Short mmCIF file of C-alpha atoms in Angstrom, two decimals:
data_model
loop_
_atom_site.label_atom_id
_atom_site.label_comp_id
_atom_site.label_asym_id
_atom_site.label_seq_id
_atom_site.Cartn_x
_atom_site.Cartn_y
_atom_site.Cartn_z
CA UNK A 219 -30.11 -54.80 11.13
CA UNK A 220 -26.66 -55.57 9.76
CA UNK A 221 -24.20 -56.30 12.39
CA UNK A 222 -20.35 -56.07 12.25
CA UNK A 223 -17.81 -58.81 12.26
CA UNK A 224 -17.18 -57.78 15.67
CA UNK A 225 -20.35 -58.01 17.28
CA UNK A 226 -21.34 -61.42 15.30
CA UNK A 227 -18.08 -62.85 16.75
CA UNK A 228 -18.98 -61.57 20.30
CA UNK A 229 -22.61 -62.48 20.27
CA UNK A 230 -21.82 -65.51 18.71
CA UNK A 231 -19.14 -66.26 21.59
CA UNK A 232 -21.42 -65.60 24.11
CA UNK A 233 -24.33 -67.41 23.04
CA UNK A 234 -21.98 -70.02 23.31
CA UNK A 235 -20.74 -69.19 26.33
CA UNK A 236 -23.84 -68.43 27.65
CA UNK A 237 -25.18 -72.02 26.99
CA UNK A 238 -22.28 -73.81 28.49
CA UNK A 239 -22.65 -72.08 32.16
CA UNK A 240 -26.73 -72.61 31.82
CA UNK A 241 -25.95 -76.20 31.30
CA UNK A 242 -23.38 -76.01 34.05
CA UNK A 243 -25.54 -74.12 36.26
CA UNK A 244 -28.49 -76.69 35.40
CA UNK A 245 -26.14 -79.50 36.15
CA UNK A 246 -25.06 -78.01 39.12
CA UNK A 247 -28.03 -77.34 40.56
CA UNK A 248 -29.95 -80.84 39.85
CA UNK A 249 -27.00 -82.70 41.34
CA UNK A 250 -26.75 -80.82 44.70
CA UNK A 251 -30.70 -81.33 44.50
CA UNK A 252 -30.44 -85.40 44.38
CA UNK A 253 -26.85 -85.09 46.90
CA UNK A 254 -29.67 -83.54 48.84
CA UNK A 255 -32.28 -86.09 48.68
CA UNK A 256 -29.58 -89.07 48.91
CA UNK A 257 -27.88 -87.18 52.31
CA UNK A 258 -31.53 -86.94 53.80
CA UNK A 259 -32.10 -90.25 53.20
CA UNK A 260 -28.61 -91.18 54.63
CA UNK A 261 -28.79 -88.88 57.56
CA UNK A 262 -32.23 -90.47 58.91
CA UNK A 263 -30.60 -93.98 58.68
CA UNK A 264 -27.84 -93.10 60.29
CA UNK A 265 -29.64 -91.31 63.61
CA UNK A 266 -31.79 -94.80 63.36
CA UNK A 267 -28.37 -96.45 63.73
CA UNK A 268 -26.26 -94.30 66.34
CA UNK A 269 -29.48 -94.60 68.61
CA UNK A 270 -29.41 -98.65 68.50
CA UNK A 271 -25.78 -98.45 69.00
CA UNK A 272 -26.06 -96.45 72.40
CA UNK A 273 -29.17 -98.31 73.34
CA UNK A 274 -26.47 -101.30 73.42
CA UNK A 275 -23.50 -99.61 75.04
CA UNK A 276 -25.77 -96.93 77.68
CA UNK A 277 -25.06 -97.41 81.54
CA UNK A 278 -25.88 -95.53 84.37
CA UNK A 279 -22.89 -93.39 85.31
CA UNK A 280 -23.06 -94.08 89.17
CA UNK A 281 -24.01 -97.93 89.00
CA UNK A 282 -21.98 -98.97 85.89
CA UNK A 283 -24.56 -101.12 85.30
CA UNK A 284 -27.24 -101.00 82.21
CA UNK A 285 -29.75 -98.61 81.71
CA UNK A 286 -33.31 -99.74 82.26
CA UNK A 287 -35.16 -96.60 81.98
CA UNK A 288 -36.28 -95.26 78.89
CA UNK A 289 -36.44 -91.63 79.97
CA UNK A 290 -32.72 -91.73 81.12
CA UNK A 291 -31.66 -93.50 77.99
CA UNK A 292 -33.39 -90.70 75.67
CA UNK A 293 -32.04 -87.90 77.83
CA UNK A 294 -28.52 -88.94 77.42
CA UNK A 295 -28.59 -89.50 73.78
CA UNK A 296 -29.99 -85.72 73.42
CA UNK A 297 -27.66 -84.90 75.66
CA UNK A 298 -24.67 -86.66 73.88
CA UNK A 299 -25.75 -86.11 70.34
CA UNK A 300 -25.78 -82.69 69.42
CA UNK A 301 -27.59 -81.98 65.78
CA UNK A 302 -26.69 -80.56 62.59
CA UNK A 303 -27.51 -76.98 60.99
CA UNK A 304 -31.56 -77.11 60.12
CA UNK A 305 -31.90 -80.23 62.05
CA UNK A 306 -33.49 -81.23 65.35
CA UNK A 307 -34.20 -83.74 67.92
CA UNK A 308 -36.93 -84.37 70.46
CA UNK A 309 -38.14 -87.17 72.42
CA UNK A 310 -41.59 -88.57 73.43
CA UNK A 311 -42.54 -90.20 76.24
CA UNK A 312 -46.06 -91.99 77.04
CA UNK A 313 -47.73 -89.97 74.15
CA UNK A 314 -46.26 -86.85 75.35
CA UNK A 315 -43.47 -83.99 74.16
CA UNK A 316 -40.79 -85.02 76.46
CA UNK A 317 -37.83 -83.39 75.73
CA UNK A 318 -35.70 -81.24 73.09
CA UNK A 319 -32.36 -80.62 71.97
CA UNK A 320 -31.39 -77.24 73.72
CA UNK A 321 -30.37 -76.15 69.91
CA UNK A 322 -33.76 -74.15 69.16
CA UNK A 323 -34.89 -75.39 65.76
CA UNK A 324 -36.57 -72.85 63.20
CA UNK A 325 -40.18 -74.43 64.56
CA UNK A 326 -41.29 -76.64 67.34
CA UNK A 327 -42.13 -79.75 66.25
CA UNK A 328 -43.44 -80.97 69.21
CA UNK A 329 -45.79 -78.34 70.35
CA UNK A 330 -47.80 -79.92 67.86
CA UNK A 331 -50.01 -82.26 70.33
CA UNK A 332 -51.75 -83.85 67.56
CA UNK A 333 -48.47 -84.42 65.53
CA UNK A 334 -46.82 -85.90 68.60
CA UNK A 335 -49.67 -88.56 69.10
CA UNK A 336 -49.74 -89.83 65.79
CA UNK A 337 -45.65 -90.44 66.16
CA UNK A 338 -46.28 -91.67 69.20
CA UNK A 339 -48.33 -94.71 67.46
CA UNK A 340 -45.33 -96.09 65.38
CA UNK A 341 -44.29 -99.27 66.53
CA UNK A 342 -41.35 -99.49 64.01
CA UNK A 343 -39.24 -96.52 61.90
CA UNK A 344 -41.36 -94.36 60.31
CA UNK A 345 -40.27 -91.96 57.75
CA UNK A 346 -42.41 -89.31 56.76
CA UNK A 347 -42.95 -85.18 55.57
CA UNK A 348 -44.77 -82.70 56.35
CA UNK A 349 -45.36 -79.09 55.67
CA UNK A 350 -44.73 -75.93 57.98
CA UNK A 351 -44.40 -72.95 57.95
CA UNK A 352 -40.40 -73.09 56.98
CA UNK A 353 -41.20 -75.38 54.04
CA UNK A 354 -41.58 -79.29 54.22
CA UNK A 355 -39.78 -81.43 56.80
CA UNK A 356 -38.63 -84.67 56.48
CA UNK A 357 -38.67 -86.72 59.47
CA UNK A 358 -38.09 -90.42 60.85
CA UNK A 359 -40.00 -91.70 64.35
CA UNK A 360 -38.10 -94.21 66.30
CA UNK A 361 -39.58 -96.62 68.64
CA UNK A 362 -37.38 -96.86 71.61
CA UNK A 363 -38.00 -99.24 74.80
CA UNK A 364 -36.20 -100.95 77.71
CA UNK A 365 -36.50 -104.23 78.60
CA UNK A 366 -37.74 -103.81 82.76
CA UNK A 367 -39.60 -100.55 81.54
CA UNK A 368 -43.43 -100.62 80.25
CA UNK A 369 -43.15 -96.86 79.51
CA UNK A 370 -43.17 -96.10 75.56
CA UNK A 371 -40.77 -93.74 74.51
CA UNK A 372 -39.65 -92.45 70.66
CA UNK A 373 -37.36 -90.42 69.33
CA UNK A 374 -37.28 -88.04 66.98
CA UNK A 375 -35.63 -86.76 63.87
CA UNK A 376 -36.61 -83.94 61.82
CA UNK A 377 -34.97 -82.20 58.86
CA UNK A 378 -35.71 -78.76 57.40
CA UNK A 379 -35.62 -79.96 53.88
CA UNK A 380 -36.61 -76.52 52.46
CA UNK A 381 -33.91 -74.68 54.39
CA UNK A 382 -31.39 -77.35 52.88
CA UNK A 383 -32.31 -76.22 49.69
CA UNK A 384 -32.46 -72.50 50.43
CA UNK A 385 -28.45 -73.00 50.81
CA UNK A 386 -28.08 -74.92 47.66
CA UNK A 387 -30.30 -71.88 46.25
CA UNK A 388 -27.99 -69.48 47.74
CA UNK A 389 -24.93 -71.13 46.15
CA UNK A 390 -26.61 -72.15 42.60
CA UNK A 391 -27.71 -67.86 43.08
CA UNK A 392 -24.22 -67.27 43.59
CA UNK A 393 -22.91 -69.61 40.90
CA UNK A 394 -25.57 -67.86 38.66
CA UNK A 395 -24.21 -64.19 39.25
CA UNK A 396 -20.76 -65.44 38.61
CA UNK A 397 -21.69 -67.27 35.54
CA UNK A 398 -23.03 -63.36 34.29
CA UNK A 399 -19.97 -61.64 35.54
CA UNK A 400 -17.97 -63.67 33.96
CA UNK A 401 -19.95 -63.80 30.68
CA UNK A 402 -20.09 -59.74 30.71
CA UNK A 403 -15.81 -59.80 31.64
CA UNK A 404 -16.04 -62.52 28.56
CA UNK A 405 -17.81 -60.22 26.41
CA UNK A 406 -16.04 -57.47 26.90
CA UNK A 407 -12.55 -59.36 26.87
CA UNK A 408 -13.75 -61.11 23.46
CA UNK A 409 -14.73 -57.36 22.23
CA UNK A 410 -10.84 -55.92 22.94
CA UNK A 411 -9.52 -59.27 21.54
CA UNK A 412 -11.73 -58.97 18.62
CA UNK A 413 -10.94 -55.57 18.08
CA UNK A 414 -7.32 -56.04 18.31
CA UNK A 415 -7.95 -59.27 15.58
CA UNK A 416 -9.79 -57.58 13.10
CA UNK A 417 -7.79 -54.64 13.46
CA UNK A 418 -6.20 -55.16 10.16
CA UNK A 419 -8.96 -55.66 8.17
CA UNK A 420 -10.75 -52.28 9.20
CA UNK A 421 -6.99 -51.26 8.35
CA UNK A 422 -6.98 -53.01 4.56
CA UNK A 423 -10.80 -51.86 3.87
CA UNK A 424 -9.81 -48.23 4.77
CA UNK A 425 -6.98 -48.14 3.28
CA UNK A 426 -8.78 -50.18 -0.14
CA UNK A 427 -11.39 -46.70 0.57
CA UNK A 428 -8.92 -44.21 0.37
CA UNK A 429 -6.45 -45.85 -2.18
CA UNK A 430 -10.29 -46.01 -4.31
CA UNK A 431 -10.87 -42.26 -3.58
CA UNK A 432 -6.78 -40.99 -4.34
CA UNK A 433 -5.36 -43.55 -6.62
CA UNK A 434 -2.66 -43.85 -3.92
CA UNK A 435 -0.95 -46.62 -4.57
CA UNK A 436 2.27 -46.20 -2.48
CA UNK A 437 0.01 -47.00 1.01
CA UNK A 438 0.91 -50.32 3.21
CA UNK A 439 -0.45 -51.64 5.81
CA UNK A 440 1.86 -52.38 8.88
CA UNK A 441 0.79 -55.46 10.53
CA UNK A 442 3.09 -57.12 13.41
CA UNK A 443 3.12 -60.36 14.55
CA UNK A 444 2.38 -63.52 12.60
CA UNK A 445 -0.95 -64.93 12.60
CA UNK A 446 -3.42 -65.36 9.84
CA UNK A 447 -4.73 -61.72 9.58
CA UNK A 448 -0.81 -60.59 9.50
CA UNK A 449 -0.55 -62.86 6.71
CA UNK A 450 -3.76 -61.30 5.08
CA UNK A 451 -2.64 -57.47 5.64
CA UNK A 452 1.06 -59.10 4.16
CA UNK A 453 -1.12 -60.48 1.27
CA UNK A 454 -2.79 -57.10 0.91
CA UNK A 455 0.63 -55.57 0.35
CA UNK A 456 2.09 -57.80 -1.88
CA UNK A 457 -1.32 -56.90 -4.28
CA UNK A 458 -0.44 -53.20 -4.02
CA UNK A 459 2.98 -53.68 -4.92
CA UNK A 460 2.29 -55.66 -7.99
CA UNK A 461 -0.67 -53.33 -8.82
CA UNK A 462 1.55 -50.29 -8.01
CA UNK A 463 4.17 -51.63 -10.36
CA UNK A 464 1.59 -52.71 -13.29
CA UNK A 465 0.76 -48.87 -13.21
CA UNK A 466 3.93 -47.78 -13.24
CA UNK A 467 4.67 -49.93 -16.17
CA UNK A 468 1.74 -48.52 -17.59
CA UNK A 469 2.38 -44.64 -17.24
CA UNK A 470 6.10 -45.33 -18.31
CA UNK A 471 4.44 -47.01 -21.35
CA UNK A 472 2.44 -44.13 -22.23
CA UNK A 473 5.07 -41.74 -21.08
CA UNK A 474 7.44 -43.98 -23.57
CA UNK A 475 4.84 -43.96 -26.46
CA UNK A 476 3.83 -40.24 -26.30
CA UNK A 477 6.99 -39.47 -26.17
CA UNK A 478 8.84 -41.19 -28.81
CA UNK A 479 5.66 -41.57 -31.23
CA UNK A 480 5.12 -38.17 -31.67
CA UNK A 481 8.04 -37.30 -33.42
CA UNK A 482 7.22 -39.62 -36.98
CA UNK A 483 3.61 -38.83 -36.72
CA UNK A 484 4.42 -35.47 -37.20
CA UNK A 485 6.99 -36.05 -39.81
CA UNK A 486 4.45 -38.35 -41.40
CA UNK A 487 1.79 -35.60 -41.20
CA UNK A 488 3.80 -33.10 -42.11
CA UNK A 489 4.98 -34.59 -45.20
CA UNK A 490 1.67 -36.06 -46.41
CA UNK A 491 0.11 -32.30 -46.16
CA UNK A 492 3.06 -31.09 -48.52
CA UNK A 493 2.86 -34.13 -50.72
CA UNK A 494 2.22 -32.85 -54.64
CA UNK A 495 0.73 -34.54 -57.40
CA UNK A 496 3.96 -34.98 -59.03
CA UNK A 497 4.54 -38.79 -59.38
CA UNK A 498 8.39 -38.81 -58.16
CA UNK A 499 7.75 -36.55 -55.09
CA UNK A 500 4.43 -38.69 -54.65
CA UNK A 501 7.09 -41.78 -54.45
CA UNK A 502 9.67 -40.45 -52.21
CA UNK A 503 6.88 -39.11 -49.89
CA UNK A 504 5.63 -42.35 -49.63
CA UNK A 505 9.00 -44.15 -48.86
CA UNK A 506 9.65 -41.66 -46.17
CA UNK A 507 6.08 -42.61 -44.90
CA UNK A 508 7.37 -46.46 -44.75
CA UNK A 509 10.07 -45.77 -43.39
CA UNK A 510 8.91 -43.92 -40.53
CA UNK A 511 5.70 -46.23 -40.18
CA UNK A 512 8.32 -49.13 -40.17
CA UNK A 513 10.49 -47.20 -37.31
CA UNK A 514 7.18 -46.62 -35.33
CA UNK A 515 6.11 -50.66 -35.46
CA UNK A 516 9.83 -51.36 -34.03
CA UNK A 517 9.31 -48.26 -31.72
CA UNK A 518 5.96 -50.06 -30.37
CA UNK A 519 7.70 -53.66 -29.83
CA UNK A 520 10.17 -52.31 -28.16
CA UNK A 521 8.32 -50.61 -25.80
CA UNK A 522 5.78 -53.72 -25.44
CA UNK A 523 8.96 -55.69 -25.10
CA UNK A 524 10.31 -53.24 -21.78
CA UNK A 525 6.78 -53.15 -20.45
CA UNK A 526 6.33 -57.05 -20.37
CA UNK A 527 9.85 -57.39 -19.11
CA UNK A 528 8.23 -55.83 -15.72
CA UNK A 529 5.09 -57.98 -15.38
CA UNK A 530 4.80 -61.90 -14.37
CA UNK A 531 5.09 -64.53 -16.75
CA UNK A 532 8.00 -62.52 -18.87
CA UNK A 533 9.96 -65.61 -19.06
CA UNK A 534 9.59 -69.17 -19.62
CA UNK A 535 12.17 -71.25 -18.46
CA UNK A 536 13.75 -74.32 -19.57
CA UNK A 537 16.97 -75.80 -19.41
CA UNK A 538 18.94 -73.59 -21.68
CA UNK A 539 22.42 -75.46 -22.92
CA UNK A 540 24.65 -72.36 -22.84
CA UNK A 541 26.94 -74.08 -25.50
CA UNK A 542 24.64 -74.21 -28.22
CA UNK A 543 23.14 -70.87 -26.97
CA UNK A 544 26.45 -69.21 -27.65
CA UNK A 545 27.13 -71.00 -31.02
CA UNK A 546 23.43 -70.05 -32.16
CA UNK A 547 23.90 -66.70 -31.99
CA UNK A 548 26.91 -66.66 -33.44
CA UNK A 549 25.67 -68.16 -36.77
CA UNK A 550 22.54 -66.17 -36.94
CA UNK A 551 24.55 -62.65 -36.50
CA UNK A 552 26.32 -63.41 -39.24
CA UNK A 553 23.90 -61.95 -41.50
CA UNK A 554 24.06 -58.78 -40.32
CA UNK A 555 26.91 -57.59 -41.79
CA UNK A 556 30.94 -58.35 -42.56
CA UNK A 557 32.52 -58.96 -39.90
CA UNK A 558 35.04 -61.33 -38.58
CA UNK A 559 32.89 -63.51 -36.33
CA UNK A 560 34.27 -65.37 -33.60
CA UNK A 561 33.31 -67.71 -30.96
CA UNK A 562 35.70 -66.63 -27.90
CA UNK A 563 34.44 -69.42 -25.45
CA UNK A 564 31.60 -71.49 -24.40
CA UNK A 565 30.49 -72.85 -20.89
CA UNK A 566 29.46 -76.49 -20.81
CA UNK A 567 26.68 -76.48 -18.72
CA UNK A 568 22.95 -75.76 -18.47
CA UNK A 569 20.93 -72.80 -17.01
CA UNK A 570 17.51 -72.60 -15.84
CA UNK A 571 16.61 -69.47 -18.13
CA UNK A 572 14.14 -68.04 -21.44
CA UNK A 573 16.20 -68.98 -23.94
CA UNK A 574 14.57 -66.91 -26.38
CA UNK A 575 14.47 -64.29 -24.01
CA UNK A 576 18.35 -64.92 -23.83
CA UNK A 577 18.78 -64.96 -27.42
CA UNK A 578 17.08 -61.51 -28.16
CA UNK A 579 19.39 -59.76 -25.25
CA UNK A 580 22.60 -61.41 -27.08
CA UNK A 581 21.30 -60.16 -30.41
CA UNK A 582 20.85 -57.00 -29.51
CA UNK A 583 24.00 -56.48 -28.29
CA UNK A 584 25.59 -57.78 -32.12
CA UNK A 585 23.59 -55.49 -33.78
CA UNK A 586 24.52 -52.70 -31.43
CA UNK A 587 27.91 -53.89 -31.91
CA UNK A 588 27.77 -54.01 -35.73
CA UNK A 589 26.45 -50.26 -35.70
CA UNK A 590 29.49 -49.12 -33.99
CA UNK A 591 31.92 -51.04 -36.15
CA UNK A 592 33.18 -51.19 -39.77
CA UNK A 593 33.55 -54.07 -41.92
CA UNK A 594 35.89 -56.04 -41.19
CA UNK A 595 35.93 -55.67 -37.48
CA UNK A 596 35.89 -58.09 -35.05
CA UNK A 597 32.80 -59.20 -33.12
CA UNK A 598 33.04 -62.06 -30.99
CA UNK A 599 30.34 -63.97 -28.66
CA UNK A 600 31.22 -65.84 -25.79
CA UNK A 601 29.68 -67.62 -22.51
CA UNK A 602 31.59 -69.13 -19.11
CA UNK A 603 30.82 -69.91 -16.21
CA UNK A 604 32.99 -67.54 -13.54
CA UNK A 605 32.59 -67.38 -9.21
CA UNK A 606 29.50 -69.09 -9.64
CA UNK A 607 27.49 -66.76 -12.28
CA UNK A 608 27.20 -67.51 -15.90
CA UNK A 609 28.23 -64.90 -17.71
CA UNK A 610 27.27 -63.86 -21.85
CA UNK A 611 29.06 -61.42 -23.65
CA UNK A 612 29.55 -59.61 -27.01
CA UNK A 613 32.81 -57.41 -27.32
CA UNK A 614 33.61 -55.68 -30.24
CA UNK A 615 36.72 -53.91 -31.91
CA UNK A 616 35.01 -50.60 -32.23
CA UNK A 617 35.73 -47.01 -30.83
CA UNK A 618 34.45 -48.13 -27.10
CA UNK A 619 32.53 -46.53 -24.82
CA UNK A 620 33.73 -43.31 -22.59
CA UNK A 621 33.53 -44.49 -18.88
CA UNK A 622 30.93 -40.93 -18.11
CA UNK A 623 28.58 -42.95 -20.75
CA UNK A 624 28.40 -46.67 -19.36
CA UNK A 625 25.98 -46.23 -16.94
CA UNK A 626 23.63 -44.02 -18.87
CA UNK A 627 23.43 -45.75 -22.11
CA UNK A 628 21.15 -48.59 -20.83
CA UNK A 629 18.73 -45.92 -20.36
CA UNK A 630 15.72 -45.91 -22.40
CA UNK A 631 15.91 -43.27 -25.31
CA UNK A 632 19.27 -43.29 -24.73
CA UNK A 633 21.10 -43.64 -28.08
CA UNK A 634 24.89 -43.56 -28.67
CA UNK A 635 27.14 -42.56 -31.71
CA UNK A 636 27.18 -45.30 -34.52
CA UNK A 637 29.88 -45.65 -36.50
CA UNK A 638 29.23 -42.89 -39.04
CA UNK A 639 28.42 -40.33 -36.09
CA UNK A 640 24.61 -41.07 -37.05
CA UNK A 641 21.71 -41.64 -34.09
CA UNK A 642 20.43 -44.95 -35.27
CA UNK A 643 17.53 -46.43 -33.58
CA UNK A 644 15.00 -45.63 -30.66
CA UNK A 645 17.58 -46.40 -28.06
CA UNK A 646 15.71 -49.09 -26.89
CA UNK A 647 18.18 -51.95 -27.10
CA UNK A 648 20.27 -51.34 -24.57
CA UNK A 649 17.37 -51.05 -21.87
CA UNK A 650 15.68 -54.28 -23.34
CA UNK A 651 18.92 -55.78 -22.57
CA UNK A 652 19.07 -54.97 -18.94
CA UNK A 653 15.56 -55.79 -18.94
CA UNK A 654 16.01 -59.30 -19.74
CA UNK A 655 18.99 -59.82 -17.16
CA UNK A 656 16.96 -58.19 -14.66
CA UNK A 657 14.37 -60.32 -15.19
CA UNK A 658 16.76 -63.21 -14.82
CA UNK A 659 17.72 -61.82 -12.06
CA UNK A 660 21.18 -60.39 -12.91
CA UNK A 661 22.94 -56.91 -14.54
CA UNK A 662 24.46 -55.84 -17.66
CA UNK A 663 27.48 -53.67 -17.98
CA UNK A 664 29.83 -52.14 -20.68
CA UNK A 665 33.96 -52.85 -20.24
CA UNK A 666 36.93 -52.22 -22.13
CA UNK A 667 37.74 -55.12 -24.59
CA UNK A 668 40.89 -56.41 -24.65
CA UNK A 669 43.04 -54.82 -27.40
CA UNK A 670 40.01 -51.53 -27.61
CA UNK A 671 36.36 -51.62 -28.18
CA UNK A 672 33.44 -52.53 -26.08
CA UNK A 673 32.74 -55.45 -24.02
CA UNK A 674 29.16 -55.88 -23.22
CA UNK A 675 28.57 -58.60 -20.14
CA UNK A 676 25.46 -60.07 -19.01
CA UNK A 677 25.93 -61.47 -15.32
CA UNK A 678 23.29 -64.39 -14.47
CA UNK A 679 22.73 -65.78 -11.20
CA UNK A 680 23.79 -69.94 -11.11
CA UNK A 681 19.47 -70.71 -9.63
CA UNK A 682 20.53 -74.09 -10.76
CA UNK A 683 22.98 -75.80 -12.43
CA UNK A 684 24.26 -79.06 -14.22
CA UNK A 685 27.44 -80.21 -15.75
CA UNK A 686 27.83 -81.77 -18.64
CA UNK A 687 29.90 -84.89 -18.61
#
């Protein structure tokens, strides 16, 4: 039979539980058992001794003077000494039941002629048990005797040993019933607390059941407090927000790739179906064909490009020297086109950053700039450090870019008016751009260049940051 978490961690609680109050119990019970034994012992010595003591000290109360009878001497120590709950006292005198303490006891003792002889033999303390019909008695004989009297006269002490124990087997019965209530109020304390515990993961496995059954993805688990299952059901969420996001990378992917794709395939099918055996249209189909082919590869790492930007591991950081980072780019855009290339300013210091990652964003933003200028233009690439952020930008002398359409062109598929008027590109760049500074955790925007044009300005957070001397 398979048992839950909750009832192994109860059972195994009050097994536990359990043993310690048996042992306790056990313990308990053994050492009121010997306290027993030891006070029995004790007791019997003691009578032995508080007898001899008023044997010494006993007068008669009219004379003053000692006592010298035996019978008066054992009359007034029953009379003074009055005994304890399941014990009793009696006296012999000559071989016969003399008196008793006027305490009944649970059975006569000495009503028992033949029992009474045989103490009346001892000639020193006896000790000795016996068995009746309230369980064994322990009991000491004492020799007592006057000097001036012949008569022979004992004392003696008996203790219900049985009935002793009863009470310890009263209390150890009581301590026993306890010991259940309290493991039953244990039990079903450690079943609420349990409960309340492992709330959270009958909370994560039905939610895991249902999120397996809808493909919900936007469930969370709300866990207060801050203990290790909180931590777990935190855990939990943390997993659904990454997996949530890895699908929503994915459907924007294939959302992205349907989308976007489907227009060259067609034009690629479309124009291979038409496609003659004439050699030159053979040719220019087949350069359209490239073409498009080409524009769907680019298409494709572009839209790898956005959906890595949204998954771990995106960047690899290293101590990027923004200086050279600046200059860099600078030299490699030349190639692009004819421009007048400048270097407005560079920030000496380092950043914690991808500078590849870096690199891409800043070229992306020349080649959008060289689309929307002319030869001859200026294009200029600068870095500084400003209120704590670095900030990277590429402003051009171009036509600019209306303040309604700032916002929206770092959508994806969002493409804006080259220079000719012409839709070049996927419109992709811009939203791999914001990408990357997202994913450095900063933001991209489009100004106004000084003297007209467009001012494109990545805004990085300062993580980490050292001067150069």
């Amino acid at each position: 039979m398979r048992l839950s978490a909750r009832a192994r961690i109860v059972g195994w609680m009050l097994v536990v539980v359990g043993i310690a109050l048996t042992v306790a119990v056990s313990v308990t019970w053994s050492t009121l058992l010997t306290r027993l034994d030891h006070r029995m012992d004790l007791e019997l010595g003691n009578e032995v001794e508080k007898l001899r003591l008023y044997a010494e000290k006993a007068y008669e109360p009219k004379s003053g003077q000692p006592l010298v009878d035996v019978e008066d001497l054992l009359i007034g120590y029953l009379q003074l000494n009055a005994p304890d709950r399941w014990e009793t006292f009696f006296s012999i005198l000559d071989g016969k039941a003399h008196k008793i303490t006027a305490i009944p006891p649970p059975v006569r003792l000495d009503t028992d002629e033949k029992l009474v002889a045989r103490m009346a033999t001892a000639t020193r303390v006896e000790r000795h048990e016996m068995e009746t019909s309230k369980g064994t008695v322990h009991y000491a004989v004492i020799p007592v005797s006057v000097s001036g009297d012949s008569r022979r006269g004992h004392f003696v002490v008996a203790h219900f040993y049985d009935l002793n124990r009863d009470d310890i087997v009263d209390a150890v019965g009581v301590l026993g019933l306890s010991a259940l209530a309290a493991m039953g109020l244990a039990g079903a304390a450690g079943w609420f607390v349990a409960g309340q515990v492992l709330a959270p993961v009958r909370l994560v496995r039905q939610t895991a059941e249902q999120i397996s059954d809808s493909s919900d993805l936007t469930r969370r688990l709300d866990v207060p407090g801050d203990d290790d299952v909180a931590a777990l059901a935190s855990t939990f969420n943390h997993m659904l927000d990454r997996l949530e996001q890895a699908f929503v990378v994915q459907r924007h992917f294939m959302d992205d790739a349907g989308h976007e794709l489907r227009t060259p395939i067609t034009v690629i099918r479309g124009h291979l179906e038409l496609m003659s055996d004439d050699p030159d249209d053979r040719a220019e189909t087949l350069a359209l064909v490239t073409d498009e082919l080409d524009r769907m590869n680019r298409i494709v790492d572009d839209l790898l490009t956005l959906a890595k930007a949204e998954q771990p591991g995106f960047l690899a950081l290293d101590n990027v020297e923004l200086a050279d980072l600046t200059v860099s780019v600078v030299a490699k855009a030349r190639a692009l086109g004819v421009r007048q290339w400048r270097v407005d300013d560079v920030a000496e210091a380092r950043l914690p950053a991808d500078r590849h990652r870096l690199t891409q964003a800043l070229m992306q933003l020349v080649a959008n700039a060289v689309r929307h200028t002319a030869d001859g233009d200026l294009i200029a690439v600068g870095s500084a450090v400003r209120d704590g952020r670095v900030e990277l930008w590429v402003r051009d002398s171009g036509p600019g870019v209306a303040p309604a359409e700032r916002e929206r062109i770092f959508g994806r598929f969002v493409r804006g008016a080259g220079r000719t008027g012409a839709h070049d590109g996927a419109g992709l760049g811009l939203a791999i751009v914001r990408s990357i500074a997202q994913a450095h955790g900063g933001t991209v925007k489009v100004t106004e260049a000084p003297g007209g044009g467009a001012c494109f300005v990545m805004s990085l957070p300062l993580w980490e940051l050292w001067r150069l001397n």
